[in-house]
PDB file of C-alpha atoms in Angstrom:
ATOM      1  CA  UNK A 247      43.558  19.867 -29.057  1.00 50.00           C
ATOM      2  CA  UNK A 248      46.767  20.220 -27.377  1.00 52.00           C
ATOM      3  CA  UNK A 249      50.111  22.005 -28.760  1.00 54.00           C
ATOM      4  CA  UNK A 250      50.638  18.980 -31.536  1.00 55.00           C
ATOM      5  CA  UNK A 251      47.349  18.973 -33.192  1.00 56.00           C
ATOM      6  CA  UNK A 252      46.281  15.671 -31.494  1.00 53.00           C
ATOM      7  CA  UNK A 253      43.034  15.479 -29.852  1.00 54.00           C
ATOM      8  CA  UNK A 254      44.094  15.982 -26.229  1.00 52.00           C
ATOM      9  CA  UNK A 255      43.028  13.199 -23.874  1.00 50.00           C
ATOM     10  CA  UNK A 256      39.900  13.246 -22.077  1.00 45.00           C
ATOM     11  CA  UNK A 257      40.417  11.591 -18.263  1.00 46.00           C
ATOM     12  CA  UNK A 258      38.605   8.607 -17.551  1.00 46.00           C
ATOM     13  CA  UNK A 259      34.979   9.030 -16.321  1.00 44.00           C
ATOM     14  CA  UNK A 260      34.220   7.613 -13.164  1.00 45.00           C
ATOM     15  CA  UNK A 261      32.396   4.179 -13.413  1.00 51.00           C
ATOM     16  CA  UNK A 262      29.189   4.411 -13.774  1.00 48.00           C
ATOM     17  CA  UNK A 263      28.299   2.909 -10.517  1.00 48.00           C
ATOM     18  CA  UNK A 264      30.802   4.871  -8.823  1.00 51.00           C
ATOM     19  CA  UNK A 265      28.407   7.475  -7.639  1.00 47.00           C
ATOM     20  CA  UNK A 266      25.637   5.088  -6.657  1.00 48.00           C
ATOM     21  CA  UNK A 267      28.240   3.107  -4.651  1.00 59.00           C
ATOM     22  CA  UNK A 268      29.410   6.907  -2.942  1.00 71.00           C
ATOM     23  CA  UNK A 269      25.765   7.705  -1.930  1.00 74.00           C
ATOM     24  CA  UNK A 270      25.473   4.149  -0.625  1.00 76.00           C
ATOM     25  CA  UNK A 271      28.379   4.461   1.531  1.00 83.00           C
ATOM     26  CA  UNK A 272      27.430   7.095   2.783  1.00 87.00           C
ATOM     27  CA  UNK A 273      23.956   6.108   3.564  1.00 86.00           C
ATOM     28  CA  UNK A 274      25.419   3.006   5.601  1.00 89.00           C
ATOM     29  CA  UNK A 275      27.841   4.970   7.477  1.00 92.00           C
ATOM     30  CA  UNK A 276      24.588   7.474   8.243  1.00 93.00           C
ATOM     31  CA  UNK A 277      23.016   3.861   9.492  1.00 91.00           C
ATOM     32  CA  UNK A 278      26.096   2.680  11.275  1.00 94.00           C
ATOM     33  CA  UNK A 279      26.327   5.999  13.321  1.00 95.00           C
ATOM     34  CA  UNK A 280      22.320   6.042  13.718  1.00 94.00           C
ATOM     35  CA  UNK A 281      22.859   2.823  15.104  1.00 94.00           C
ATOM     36  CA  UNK A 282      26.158   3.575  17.697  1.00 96.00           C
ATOM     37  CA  UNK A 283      24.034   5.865  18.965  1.00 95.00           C
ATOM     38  CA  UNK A 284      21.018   3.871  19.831  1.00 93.00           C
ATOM     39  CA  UNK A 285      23.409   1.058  21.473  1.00 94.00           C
ATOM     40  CA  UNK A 286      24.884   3.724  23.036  1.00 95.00           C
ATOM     41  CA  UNK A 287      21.237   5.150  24.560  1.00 93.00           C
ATOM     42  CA  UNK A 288      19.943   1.479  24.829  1.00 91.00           C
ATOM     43  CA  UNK A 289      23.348   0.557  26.896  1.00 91.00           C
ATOM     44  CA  UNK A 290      22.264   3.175  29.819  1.00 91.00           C
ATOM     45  CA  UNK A 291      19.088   1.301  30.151  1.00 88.00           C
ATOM     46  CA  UNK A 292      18.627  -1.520  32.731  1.00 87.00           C
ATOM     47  CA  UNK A 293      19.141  -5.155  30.577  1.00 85.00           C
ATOM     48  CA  UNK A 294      17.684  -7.279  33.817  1.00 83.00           C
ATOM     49  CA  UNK A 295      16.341  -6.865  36.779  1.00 79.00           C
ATOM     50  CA  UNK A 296      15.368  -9.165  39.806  1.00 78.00           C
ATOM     51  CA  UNK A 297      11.803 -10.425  38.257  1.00 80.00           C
ATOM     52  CA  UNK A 298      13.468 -10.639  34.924  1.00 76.00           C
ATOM     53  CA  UNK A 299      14.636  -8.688  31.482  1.00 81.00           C
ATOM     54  CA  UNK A 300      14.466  -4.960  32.194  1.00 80.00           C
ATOM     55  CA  UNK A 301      13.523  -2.458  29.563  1.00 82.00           C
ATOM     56  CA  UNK A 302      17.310  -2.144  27.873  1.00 84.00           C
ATOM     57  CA  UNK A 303      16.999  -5.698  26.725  1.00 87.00           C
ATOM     58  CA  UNK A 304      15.162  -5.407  23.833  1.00 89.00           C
ATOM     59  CA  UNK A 305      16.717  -2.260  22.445  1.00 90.00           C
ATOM     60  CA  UNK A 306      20.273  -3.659  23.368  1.00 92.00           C
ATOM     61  CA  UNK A 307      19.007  -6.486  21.037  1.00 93.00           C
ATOM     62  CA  UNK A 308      18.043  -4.367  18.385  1.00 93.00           C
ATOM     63  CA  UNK A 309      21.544  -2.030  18.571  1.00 94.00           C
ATOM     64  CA  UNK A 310      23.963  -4.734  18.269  1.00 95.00           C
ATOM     65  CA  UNK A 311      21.717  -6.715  15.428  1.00 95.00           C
ATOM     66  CA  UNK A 312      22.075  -3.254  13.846  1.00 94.00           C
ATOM     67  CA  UNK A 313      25.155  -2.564  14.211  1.00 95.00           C
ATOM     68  CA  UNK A 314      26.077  -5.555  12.782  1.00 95.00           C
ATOM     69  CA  UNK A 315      24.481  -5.257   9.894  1.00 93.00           C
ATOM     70  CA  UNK A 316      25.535  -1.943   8.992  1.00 92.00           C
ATOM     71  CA  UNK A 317      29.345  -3.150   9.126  1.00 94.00           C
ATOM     72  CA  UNK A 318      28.604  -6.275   7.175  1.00 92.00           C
ATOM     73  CA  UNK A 319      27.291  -3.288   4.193  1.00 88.00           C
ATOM     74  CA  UNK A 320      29.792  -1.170   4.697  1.00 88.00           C
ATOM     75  CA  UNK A 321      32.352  -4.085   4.273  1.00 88.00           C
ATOM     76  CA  UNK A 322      30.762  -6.034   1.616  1.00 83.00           C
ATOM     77  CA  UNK A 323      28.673  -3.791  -0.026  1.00 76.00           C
ATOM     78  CA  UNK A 324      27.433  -6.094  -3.129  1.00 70.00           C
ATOM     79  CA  UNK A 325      27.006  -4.642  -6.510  1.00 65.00           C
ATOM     80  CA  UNK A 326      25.348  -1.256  -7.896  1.00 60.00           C
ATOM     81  CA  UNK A 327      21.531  -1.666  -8.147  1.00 57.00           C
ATOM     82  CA  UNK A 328      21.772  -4.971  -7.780  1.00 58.00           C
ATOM     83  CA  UNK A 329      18.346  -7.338  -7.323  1.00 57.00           C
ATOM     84  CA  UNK A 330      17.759 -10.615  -6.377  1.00 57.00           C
ATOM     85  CA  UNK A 331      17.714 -11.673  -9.944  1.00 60.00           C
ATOM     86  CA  UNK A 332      21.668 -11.216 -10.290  1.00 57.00           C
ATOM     87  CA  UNK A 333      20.704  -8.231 -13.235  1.00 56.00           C
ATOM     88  CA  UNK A 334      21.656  -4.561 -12.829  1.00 51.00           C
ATOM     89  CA  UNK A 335      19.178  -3.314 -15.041  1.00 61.00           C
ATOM     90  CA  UNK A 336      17.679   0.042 -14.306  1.00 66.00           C
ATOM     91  CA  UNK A 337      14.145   0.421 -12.884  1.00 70.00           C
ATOM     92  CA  UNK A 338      11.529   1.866 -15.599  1.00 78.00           C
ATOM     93  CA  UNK A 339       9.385   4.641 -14.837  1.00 81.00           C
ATOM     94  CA  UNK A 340       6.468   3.070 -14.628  1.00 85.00           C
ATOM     95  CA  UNK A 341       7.674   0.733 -11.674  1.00 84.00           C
ATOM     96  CA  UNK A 342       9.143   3.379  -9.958  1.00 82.00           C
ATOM     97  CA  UNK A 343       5.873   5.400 -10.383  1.00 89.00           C
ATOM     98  CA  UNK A 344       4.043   2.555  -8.660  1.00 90.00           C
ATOM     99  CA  UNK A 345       7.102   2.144  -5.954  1.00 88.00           C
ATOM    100  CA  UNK A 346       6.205   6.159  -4.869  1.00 90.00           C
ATOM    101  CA  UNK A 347       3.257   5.270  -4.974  1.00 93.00           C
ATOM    102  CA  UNK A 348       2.469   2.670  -2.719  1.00 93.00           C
ATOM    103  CA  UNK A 349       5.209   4.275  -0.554  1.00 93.00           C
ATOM    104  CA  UNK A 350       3.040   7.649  -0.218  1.00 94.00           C
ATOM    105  CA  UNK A 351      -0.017   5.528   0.816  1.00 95.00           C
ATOM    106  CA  UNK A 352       2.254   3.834   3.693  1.00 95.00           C
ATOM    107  CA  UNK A 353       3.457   7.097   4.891  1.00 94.00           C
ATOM    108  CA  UNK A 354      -0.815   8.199   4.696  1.00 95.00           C
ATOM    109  CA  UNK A 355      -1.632   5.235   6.474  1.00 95.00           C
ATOM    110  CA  UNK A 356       0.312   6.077   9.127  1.00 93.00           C
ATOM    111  CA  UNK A 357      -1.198   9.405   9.253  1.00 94.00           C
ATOM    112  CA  UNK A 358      -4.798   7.752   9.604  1.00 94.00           C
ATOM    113  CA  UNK A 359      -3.023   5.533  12.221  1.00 93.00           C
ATOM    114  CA  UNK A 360      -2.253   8.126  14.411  1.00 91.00           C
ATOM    115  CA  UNK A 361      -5.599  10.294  14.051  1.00 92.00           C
ATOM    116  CA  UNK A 362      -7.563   7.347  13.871  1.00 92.00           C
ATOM    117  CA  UNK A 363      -6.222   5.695  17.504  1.00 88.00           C
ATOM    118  CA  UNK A 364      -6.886   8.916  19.211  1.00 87.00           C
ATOM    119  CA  UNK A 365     -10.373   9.261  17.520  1.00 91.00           C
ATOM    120  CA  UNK A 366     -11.893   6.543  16.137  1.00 93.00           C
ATOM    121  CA  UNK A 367     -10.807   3.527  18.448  1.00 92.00           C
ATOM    122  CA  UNK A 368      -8.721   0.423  18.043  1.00 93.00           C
ATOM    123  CA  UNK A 369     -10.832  -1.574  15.407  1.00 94.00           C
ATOM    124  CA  UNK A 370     -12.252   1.090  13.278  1.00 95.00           C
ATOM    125  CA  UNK A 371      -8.591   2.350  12.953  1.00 95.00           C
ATOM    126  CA  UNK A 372      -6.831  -1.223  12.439  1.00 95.00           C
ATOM    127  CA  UNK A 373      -9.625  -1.767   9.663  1.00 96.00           C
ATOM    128  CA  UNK A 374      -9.592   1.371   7.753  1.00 96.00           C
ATOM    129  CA  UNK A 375      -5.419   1.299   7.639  1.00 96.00           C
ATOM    130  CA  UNK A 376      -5.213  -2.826   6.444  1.00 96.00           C
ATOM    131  CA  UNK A 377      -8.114  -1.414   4.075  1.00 96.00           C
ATOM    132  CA  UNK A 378      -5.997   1.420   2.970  1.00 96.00           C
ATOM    133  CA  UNK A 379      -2.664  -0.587   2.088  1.00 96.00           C
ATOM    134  CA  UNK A 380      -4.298  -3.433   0.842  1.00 96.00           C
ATOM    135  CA  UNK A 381      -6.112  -2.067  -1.037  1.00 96.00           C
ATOM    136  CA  UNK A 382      -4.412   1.002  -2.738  1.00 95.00           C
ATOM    137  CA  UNK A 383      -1.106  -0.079  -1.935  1.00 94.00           C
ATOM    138  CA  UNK A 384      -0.887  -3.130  -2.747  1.00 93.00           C
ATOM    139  CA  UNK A 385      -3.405  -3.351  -5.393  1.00 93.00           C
ATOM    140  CA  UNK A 386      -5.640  -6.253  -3.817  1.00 95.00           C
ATOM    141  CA  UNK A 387      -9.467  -6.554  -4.575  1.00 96.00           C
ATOM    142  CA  UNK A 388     -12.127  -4.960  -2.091  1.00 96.00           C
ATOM    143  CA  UNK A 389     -13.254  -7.942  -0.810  1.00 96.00           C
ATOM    144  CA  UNK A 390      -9.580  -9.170  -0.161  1.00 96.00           C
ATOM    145  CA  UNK A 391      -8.693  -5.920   1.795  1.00 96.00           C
ATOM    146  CA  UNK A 392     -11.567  -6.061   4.028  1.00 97.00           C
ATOM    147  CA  UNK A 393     -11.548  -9.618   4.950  1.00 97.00           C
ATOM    148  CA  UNK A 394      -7.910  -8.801   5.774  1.00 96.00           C
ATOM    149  CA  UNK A 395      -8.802  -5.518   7.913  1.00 96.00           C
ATOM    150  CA  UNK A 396     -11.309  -7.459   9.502  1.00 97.00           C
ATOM    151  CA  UNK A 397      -8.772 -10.397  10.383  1.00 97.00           C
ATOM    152  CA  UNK A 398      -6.197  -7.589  11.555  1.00 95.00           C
ATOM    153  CA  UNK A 399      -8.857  -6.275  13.733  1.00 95.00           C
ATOM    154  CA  UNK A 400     -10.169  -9.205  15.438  1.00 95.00           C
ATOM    155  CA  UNK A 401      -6.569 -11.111  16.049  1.00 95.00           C
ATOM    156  CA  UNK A 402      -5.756  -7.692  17.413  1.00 93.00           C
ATOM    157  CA  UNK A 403      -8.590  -7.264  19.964  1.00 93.00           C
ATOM    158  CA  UNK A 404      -8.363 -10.785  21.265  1.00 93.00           C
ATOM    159  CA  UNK A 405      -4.821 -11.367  21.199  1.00 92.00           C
ATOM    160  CA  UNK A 406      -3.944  -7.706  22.804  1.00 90.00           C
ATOM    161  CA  UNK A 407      -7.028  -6.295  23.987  1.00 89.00           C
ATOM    162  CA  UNK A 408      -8.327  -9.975  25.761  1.00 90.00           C
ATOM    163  CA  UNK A 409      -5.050 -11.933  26.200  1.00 89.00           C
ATOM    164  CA  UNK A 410      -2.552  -9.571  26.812  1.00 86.00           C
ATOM    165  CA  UNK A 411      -4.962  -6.808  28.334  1.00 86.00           C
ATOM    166  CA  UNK A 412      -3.386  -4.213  26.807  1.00 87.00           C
ATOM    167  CA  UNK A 413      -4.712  -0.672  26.552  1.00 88.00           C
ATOM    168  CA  UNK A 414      -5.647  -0.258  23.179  1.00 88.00           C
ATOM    169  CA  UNK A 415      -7.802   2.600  21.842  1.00 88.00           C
ATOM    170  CA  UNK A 416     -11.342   2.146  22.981  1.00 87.00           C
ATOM    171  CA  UNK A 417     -14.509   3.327  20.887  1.00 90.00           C
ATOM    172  CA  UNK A 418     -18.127   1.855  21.499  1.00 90.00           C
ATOM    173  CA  UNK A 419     -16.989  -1.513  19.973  1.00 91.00           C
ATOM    174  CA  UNK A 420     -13.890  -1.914  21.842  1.00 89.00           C
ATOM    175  CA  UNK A 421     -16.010  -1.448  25.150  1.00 89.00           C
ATOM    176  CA  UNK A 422     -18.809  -3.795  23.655  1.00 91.00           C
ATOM    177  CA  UNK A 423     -16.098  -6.391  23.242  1.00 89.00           C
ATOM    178  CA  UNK A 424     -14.482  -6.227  26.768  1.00 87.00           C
ATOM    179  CA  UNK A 425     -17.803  -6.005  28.587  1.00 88.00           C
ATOM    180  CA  UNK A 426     -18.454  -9.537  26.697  1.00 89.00           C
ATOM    181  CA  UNK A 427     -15.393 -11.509  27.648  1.00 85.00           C
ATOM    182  CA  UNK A 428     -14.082  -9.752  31.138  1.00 74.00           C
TER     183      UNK A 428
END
């Protein structure tokens, strides 16, 4: 209460998006610098060469698509936890349970995609991490996820191992493969 016995005034509270919309900013001017840099890095590296694009091609690419889009959030930034639904309802715990979730069994499968390569070959590897999102991460049936591993597997050895001869991880199936078809 202030001198005159009147309830004295409370200031406005910031809108309750306000902070959301802060950390957002924030994050897209993290994005926008992340990407300056890599145009900057990609912009040392040769964009064509005699026989054709050079390695700074592709990364230029990349940079300026980046770049792009980071200024096109950080100018129109769209609404506070916004979806594609038009609603700004808040997530419920249980979705966002599931959302940690599946995102702890990416970052996992990319641990078993790193120790796997270096162990366990190409197809073995490919198999057990389309297995291990598919399955757990996604929350498809067994039979689904290794039909799909399988598929990943085999359109990766023939279209990268065979057609593109590229050095993928070998194991005793990789070398069964190649002594078939080369």
């Amino acid at each position: 209460m202030n001198a005159a016995g009147s309830p004295a005034a409370v200031p406005d509270a910031p809108p309750a998006g306000s902070a959301l919309k802060t950390g957002a900013r924030l994050a897209t001017l993290a994005l926008l610098a992340l990407a300056l840099v890599g145009l900057w890095q990609s912009s040392r590296l040769e964009r064509w060469s005699f026989d054709g694009p050079g390695p700074g091609l592709f990364p230029m690419i990349v940079s300026v698509v980046f770049v792009a889009l980071a200024l096109i959030v950080l100018i129109w930034p769209g609404r506070a936890a916004s979806t594609e639904d038009g609603d700004t309802e808040l997530i419920d715990q249980a979705t966002r349970q599931q959302t940690r979730r599946s995102f702890a069994i990416y970052v996992a499968s990319l641990l078993v995609l790193t120790a796997g390569s270096a162990f366990a070959g190409f197809t073995i590897t490919a198999v057990a991490v389309s297995v291990l999102i598919v399955r757990f991460a996604e929350g498809r049936s067994w039979g689904a996820a290794i039909v799909y591993g399988l598929a990943c597997a085999a359109i990766g050895l023939i279209g990268f191992g065979w057609l593109l001869r590229v050095d993928l991880p070998s194991s005793p199936i990789e070398r069964a493969f190649f002594s078939l078809v080369r």
